[in-house]
Tab-separated table of C-alpha atoms in Angstrom:
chain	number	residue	atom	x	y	z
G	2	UNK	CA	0.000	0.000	0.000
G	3	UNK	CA	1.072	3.637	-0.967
G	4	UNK	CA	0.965	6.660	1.478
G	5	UNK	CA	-1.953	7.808	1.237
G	6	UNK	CA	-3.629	4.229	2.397
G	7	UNK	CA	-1.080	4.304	5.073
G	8	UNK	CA	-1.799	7.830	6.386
G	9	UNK	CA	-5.341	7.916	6.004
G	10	UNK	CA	-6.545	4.251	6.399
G	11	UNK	CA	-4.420	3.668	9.579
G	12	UNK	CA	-7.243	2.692	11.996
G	13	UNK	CA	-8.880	0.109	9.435
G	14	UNK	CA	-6.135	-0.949	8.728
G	15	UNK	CA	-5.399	-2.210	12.480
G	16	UNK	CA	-9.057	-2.913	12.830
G	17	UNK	CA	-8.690	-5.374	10.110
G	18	UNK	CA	-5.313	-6.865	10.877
G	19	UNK	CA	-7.168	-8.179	14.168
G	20	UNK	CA	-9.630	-10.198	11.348
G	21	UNK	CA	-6.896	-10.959	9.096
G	22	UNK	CA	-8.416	-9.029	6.240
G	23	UNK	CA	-5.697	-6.356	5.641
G	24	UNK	CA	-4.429	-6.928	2.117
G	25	UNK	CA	-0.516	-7.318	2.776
G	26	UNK	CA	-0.913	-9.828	6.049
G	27	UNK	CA	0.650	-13.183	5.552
G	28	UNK	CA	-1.622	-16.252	4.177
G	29	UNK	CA	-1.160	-17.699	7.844
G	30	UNK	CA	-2.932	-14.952	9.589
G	31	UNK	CA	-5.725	-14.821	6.983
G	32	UNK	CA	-6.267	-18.203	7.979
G	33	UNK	CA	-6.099	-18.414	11.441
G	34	UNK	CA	-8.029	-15.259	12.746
G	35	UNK	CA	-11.301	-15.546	10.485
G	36	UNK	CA	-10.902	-19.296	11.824
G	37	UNK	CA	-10.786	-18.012	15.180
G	38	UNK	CA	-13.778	-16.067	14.906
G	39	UNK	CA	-15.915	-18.527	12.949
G	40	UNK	CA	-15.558	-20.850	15.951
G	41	UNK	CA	-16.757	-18.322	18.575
G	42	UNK	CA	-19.806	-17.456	16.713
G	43	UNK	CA	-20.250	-21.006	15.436
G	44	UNK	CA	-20.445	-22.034	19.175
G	45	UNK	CA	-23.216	-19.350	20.595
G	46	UNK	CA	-24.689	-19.993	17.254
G	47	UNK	CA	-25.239	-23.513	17.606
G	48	UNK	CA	-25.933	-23.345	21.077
G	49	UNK	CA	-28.976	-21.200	20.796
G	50	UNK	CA	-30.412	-23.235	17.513
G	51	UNK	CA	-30.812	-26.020	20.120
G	52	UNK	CA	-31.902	-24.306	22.462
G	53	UNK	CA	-34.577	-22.855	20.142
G	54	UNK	CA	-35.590	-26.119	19.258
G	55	UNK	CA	-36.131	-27.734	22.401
G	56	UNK	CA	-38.630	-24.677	23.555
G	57	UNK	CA	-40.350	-24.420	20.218
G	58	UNK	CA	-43.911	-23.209	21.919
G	59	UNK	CA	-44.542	-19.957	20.773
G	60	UNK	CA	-42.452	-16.200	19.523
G	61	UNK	CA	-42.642	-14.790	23.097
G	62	UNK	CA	-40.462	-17.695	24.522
G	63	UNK	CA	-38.419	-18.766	21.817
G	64	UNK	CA	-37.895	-14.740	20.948
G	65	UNK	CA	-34.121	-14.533	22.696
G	66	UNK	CA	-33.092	-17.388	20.741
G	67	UNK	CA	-34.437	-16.756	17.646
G	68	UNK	CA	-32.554	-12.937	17.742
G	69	UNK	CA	-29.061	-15.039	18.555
G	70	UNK	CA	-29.696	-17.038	15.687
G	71	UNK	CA	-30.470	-14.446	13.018
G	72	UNK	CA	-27.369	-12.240	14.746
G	73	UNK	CA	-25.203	-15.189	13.932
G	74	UNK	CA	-26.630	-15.292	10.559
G	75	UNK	CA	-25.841	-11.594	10.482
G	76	UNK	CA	-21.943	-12.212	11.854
G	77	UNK	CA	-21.593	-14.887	9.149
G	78	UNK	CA	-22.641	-12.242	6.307
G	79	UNK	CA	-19.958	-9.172	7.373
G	80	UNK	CA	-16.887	-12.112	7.923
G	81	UNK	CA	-18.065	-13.566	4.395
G	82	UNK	CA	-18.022	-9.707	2.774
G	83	UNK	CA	-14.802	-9.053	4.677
G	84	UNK	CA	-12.343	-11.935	4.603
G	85	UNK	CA	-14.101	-14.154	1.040
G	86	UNK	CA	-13.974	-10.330	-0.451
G	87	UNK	CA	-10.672	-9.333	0.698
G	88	UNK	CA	-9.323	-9.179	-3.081
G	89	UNK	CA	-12.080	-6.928	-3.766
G	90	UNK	CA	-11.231	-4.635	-0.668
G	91	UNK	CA	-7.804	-4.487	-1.667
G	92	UNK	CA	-9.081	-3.550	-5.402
G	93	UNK	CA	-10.284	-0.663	-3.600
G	94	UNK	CA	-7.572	0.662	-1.754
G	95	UNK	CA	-5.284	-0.016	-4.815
G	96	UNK	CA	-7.466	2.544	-6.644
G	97	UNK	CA	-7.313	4.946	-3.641
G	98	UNK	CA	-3.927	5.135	-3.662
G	99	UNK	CA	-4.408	5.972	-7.983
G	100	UNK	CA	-6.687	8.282	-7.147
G	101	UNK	CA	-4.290	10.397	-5.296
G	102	UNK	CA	-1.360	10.260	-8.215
G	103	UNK	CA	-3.940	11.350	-10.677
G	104	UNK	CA	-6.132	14.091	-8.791
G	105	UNK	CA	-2.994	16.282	-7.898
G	106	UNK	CA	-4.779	19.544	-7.962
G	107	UNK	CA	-4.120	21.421	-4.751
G	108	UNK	CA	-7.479	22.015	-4.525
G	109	UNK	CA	-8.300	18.272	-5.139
G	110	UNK	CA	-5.716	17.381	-2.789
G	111	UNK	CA	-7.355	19.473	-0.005
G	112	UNK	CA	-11.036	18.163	-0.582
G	113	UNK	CA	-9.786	14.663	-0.309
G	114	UNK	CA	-7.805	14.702	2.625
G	115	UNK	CA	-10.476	16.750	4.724
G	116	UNK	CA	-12.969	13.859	3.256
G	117	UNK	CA	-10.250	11.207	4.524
G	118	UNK	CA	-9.877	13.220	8.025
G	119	UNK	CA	-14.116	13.123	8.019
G	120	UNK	CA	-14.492	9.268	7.250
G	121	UNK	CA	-11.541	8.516	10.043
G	122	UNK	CA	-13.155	10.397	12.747
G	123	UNK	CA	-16.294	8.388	11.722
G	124	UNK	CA	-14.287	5.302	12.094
G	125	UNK	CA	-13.287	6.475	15.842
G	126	UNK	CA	-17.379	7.778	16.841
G	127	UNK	CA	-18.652	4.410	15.085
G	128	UNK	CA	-16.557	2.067	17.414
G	129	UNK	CA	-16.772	4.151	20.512
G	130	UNK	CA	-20.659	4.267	19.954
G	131	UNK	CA	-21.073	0.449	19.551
G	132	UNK	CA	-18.229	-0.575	22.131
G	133	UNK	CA	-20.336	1.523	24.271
G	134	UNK	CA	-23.640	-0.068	24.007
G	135	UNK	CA	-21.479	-3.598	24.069
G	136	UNK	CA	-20.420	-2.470	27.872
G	137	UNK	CA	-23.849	-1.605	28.490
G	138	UNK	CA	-25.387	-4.972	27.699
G	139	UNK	CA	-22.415	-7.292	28.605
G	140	UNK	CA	-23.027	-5.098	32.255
G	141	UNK	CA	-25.884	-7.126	33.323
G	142	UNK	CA	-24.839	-10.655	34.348
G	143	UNK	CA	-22.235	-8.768	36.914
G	144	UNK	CA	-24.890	-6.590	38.307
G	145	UNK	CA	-25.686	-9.609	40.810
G	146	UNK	CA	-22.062	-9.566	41.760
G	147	UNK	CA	-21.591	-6.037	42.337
G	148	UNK	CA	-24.663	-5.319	44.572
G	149	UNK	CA	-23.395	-8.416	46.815
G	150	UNK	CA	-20.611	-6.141	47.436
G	151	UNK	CA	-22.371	-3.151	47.621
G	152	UNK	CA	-25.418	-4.027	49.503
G	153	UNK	CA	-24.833	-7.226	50.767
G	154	UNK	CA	-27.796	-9.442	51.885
G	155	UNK	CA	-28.088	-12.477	53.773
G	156	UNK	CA	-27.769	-14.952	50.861
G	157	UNK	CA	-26.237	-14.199	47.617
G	158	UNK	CA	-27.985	-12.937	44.728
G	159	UNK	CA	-28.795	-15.791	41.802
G	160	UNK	CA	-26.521	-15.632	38.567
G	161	UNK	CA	-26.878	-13.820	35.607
G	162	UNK	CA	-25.778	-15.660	32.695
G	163	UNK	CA	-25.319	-12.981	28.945
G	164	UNK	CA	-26.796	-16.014	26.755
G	165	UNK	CA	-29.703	-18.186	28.145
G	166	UNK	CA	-28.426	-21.276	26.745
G	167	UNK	CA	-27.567	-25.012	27.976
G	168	UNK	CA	-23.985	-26.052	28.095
G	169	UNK	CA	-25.024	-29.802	29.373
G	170	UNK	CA	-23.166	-29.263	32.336
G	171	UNK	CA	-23.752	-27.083	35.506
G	172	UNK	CA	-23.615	-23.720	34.854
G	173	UNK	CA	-23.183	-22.503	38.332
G	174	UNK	CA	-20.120	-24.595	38.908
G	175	UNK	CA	-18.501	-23.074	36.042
G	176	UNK	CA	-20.130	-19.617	36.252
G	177	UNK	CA	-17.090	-17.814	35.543
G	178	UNK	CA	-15.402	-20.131	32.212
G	179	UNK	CA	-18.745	-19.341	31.291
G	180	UNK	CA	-19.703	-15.845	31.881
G	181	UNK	CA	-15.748	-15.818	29.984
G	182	UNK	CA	-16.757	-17.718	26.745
G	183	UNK	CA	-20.063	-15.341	26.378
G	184	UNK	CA	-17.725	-11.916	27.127
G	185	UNK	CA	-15.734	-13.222	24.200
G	186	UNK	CA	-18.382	-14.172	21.725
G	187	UNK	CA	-19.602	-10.412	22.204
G	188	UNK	CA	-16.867	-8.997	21.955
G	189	UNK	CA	-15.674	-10.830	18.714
G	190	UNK	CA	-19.206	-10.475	17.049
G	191	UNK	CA	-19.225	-6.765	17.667
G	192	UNK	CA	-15.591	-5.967	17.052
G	193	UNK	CA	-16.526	-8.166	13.342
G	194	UNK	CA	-19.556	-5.334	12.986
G	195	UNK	CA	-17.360	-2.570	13.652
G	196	UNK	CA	-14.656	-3.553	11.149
G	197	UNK	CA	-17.145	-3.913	8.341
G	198	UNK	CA	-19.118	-1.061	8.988
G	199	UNK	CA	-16.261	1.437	8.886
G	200	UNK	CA	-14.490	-0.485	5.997
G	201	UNK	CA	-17.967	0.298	4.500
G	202	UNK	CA	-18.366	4.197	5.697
G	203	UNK	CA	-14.356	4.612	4.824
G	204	UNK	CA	-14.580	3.268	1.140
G	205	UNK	CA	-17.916	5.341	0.535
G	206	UNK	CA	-16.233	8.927	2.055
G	207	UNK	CA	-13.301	8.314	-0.087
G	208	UNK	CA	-15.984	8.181	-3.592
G	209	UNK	CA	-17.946	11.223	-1.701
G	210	UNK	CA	-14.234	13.019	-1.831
G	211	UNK	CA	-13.876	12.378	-5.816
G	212	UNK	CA	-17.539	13.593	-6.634
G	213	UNK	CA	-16.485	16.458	-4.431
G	214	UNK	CA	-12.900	17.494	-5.730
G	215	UNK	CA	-14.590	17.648	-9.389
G	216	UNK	CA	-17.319	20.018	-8.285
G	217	UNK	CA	-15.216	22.267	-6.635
G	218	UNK	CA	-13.021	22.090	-9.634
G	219	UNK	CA	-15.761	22.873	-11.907
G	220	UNK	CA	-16.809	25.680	-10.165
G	221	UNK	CA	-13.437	26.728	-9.893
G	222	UNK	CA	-12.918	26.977	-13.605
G	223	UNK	CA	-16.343	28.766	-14.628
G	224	UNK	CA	-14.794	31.728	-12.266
G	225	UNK	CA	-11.351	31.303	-14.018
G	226	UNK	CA	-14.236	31.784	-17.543
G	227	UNK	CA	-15.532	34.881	-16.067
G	228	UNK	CA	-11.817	36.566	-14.537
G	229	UNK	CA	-10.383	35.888	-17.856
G	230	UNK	CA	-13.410	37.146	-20.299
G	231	UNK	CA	-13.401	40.249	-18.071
G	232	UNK	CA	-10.002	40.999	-18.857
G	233	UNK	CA	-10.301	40.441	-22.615
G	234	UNK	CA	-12.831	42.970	-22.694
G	235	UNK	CA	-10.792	45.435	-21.817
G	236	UNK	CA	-7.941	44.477	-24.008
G	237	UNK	CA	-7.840	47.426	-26.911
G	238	UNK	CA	-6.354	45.232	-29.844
G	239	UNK	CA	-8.828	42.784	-31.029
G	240	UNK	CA	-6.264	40.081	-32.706
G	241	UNK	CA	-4.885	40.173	-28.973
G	242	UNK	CA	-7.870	39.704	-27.832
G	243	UNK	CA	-8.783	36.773	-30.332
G	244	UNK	CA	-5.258	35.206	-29.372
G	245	UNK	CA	-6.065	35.257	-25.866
G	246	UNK	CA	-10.082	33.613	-26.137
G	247	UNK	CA	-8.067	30.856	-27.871
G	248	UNK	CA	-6.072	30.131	-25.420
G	249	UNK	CA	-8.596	30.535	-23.303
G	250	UNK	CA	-10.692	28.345	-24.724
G	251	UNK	CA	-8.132	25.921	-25.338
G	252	UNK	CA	-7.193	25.379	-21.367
G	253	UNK	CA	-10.229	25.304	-20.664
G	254	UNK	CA	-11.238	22.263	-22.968
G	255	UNK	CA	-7.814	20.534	-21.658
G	256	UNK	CA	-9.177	20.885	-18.194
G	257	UNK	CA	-12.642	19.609	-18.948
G	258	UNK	CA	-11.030	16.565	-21.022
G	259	UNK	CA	-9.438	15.924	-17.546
G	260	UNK	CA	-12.139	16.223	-15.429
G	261	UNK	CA	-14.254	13.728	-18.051
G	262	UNK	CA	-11.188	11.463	-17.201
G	263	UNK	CA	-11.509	11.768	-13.250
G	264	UNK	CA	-14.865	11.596	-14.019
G	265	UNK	CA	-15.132	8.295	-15.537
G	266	UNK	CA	-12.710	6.830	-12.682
G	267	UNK	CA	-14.728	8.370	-9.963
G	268	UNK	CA	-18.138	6.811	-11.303
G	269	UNK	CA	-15.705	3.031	-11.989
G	270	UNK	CA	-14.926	3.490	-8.307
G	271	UNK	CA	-18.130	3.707	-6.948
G	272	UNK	CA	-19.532	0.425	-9.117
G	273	UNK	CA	-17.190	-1.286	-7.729
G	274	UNK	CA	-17.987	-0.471	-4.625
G	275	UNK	CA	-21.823	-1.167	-5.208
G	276	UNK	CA	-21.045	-4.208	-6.470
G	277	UNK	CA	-18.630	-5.095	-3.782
G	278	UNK	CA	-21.364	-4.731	-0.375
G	279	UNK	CA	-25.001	-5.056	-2.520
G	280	UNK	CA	-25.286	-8.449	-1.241
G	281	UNK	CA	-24.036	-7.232	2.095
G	282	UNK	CA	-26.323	-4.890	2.435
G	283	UNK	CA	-29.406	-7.048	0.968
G	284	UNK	CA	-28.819	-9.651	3.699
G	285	UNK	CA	-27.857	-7.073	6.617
G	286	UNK	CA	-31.281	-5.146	5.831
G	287	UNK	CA	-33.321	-8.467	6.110
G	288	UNK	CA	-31.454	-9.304	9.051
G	289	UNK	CA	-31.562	-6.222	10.913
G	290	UNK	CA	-35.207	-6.047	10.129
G	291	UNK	CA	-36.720	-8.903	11.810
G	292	UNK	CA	-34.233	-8.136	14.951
G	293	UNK	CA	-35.638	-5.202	15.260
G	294	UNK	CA	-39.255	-6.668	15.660
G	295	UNK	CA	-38.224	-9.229	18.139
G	296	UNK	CA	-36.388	-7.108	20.199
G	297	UNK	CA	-39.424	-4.872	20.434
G	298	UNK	CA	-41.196	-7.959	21.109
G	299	UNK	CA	-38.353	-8.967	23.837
G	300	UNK	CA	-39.258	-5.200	25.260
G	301	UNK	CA	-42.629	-5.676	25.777
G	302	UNK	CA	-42.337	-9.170	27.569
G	303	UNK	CA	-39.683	-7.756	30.151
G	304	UNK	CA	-41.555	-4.442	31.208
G	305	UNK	CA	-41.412	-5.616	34.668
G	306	UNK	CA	-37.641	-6.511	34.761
G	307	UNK	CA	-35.701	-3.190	33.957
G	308	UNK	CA	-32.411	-4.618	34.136
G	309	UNK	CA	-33.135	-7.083	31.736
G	310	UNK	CA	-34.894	-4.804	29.281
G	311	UNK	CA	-31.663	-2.059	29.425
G	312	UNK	CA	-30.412	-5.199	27.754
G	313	UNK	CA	-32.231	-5.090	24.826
G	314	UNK	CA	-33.145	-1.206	24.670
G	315	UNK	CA	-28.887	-1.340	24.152
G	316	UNK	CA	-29.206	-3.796	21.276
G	317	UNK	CA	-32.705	-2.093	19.453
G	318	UNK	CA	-30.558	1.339	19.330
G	319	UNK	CA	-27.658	0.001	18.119
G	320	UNK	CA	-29.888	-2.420	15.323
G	321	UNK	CA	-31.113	1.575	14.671
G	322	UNK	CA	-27.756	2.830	14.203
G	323	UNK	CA	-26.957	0.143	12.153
G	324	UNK	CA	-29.604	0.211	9.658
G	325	UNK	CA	-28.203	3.836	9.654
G	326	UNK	CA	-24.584	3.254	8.864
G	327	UNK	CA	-25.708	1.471	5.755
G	328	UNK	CA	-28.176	4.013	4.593
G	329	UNK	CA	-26.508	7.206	4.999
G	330	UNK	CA	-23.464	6.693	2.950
G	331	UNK	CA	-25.746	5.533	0.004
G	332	UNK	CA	-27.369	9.075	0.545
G	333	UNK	CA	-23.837	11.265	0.784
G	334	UNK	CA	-22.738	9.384	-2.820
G	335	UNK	CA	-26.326	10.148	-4.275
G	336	UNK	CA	-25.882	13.504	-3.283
G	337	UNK	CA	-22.167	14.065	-4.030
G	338	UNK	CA	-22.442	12.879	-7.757
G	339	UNK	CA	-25.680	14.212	-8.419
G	340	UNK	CA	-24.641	17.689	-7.335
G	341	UNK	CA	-22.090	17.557	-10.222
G	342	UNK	CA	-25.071	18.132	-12.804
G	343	UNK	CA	-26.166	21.370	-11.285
G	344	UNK	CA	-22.540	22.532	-10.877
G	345	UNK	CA	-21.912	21.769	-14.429
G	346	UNK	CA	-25.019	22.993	-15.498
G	347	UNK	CA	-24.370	26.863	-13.812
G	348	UNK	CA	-20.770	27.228	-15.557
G	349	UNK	CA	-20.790	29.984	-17.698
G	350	UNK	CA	-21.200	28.028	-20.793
G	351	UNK	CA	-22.792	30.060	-23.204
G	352	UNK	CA	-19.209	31.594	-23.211
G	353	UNK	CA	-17.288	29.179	-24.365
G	354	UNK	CA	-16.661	27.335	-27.914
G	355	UNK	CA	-18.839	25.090	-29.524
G	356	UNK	CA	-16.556	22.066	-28.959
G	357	UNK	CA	-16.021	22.786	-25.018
G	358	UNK	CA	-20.120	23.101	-24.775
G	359	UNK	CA	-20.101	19.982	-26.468
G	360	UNK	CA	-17.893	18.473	-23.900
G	361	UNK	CA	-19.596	20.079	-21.392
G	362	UNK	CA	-23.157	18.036	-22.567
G	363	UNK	CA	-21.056	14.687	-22.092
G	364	UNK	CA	-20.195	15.621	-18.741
G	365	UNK	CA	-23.961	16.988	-18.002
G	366	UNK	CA	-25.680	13.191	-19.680
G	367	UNK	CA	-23.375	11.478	-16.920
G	368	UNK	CA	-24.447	13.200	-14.427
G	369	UNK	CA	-28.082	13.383	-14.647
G	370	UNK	CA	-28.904	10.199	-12.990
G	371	UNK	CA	-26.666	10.165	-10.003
G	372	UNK	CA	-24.762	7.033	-8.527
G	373	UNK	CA	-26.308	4.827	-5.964
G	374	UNK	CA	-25.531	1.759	-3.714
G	375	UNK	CA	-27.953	-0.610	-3.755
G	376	UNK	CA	-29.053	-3.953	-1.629
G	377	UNK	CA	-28.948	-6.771	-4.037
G	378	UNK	CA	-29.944	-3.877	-7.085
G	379	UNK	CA	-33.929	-4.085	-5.996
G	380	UNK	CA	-33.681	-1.647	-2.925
G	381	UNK	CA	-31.398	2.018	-3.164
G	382	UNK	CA	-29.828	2.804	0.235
G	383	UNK	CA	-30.793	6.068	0.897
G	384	UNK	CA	-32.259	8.236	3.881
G	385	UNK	CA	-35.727	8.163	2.362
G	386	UNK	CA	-35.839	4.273	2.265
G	387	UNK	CA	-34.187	4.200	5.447
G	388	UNK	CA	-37.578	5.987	6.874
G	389	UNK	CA	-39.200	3.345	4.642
G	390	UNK	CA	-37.194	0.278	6.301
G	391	UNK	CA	-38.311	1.794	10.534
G	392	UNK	CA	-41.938	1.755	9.320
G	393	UNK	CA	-41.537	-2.008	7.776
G	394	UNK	CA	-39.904	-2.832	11.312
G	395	UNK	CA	-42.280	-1.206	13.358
G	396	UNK	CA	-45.387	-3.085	11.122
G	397	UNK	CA	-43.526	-6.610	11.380
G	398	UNK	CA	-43.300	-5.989	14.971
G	399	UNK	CA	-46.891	-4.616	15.230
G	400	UNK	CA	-47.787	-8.359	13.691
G	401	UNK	CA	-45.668	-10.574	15.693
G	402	UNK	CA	-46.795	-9.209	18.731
G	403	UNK	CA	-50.320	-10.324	17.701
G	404	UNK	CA	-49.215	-13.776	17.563
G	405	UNK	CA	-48.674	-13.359	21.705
């Protein structure tokens, strides 16, 4: 990796050495961590499928298990897109560090690395918000252990266990192996969202910053137009003046030729990227949905145990700001490339020459319909569908609970 990966992409790049994932690890660490993790989730996976099946009776009882399972489902979907897709990611950042050898304009240069400085404090906020709400939930099997030494009563307070599930031997003897194994799961399965997620919100700022660099560009070079027609009309001699519109004219074209270029790399970079997480995000939004109407469900059938229920509050808002992660970045790319029509569209180009306006109509026919990530091409992630997706939720939970 080049530089700018290095300088930039620092933090994902140690957030994804701890998965094996980062492009220039050896083959043996590749190997071994995504093995590592598959185990962990494999095993509270499993556990909780039999579990389920043993207490099929109805979606009240069998709700906590039936959330484990599709959040293992879930965990199996980001280590497929992240470790089976690693050639892909590294695609990516080979084209990042391209992108920065060919947009050299100090302006350009500027745009992108405030866009790169953006999409790392992301990174930071994203994992401090979901380590966060991991503390919160993992916080409740101790709370039996704390208030003994707090306010201590005559017996000791029953255990807490993080996972209600059967390990054919006595939990109570082992409380602590136990309590051990279920810290770890957690920890793995949400250190496996976090890496994904701001892979995801990284890749997407850095096409944001190209969309961006050629607007400002643009609009940087239909006031370089207007300062330079200005001055030709006050020139006195008209075959200096003639001289000059040509040349004029002429850098101008060069510079549009090169942002048609950037252009055309820019809109490359973010189909690959579409086509890169669409079945990520197809699976994650089915997924995330029907957790989401359990856990309400879970809610509602623990109103009279409030530690239990800070539990699952913890995991509903951070299904919420999930769903958000993958929505919002489609919206910033639909925004960022669509704005390029309406910033091509107000340079000054009824003064300039017929073959620059026709260069300027290529660049305008790109840009009309703007670039999108989708979910499996059916479903554009964007804020509007996101609205779309809480009322979906909120109806599928409205119909489970019936079923009660």
């Amino acid at each position: 990796m080049q530089s700018a990966v290095r300088r930039y992409y620092n933090i994902n790049k140690i957030l994804m050495s701890k998965l094996g994932s980062w492009p220039t690890q050896s083959t043996f660490m590749k190997i071994l961590l995504p093995t590592i993790v598959t185990s962990f989730i494999f095993c509270i996976g499993f556990l909780e499928f039999v579990r389920l099946s043993e207490i099929w009776k109805n979606v009240t009882e069998d709700c906590e298990s039936f959330i484990m399972v599709i959040i293992t489902i879930g965990g199996y979907v980001k280590l497929f897109i992240i470790v089976l897709k690693s050639e892909n990611i590294e695609q990516l950042l080979s084209l990042i560090d391209y992108h920065w050898r060919v947009f050299t304009h100090s302006l350009e240069v500027q745009i992108m690395h405030e866009y790169a400085i953006v999409g790392r404090k992301l990174t930071i906020s994203y994992a401090v918000m979901i380590y966060s709400l991991m503390t919160l939930y993992m916080l409740i099997p101790v709370t039996p252990q704390l208030l003994d030494l707090i306010v201590p009563l005559n017996k000791s307070r029953p255990y807490k266990y993080l996972f209600d599930i059967d390990y054919s031997f006595d939990r109570e003897v082992y409380y602590y192996p136990v309590l051990l194994h279920a810290y770890l799961t957690t920890v793995i399965a949400m250190s496996l969202m976090i890496i994904t997620d701001t892979c995801y919100i990284s890749l997407t700022q850095h096409a944001c910053s190209l969309f961006a660099a050629i607007g400002h560009r643009l609009e940087n070079l239909t006031s370089e137009i207007s300062l330079k027609k200005d001055r030709l009309d006050e020139d006195i001699e008209v075959t200096c003046d003639k001289r000059k519109s040509r040349d004029c004219d002429e850098k101008i074209y060069r510079e549009l030729v090169l942002l048609l270029r950037k252009h055309q790399l820019s809109i490359q970079y973010a189909q690959m990227l579409d086509s890169l997480f669409e079945m990520y995000s197809f699976l994650l939004l089915f997924v995330t949905i029907i957790v989401m109407s359990l856990l309400g469900i879970q809610i509602l059938s623990l109103m009279d145990h409030k530690e239990e229920m800070i539990r699952y509050v913890s995991m509903v808002i951070g299904a919420f700001l999930h769903l958000f992660v993958l929505s919002y970045p489609g919206q910033m790319i639909m925004d960022h490339s669509g704005d390029l029509f309406h910033k091509a569209y107000n340079m000054l180009w009824y003064r300039m020459s017929r073959r620059t306006t026709q260069l300027l109509s290529i660049l305008l026919y790109r840009c009309l319909v703007p670039c999108t990530l989708t979910a499996g091409k059916i479903y554009v992630l964007s804020m509007a569908n996101y609205a779309s997706m809480m009322q979906a939720a909120l109806s599928y939970f409205t119909a489970l609970s019936s079923f009660q």
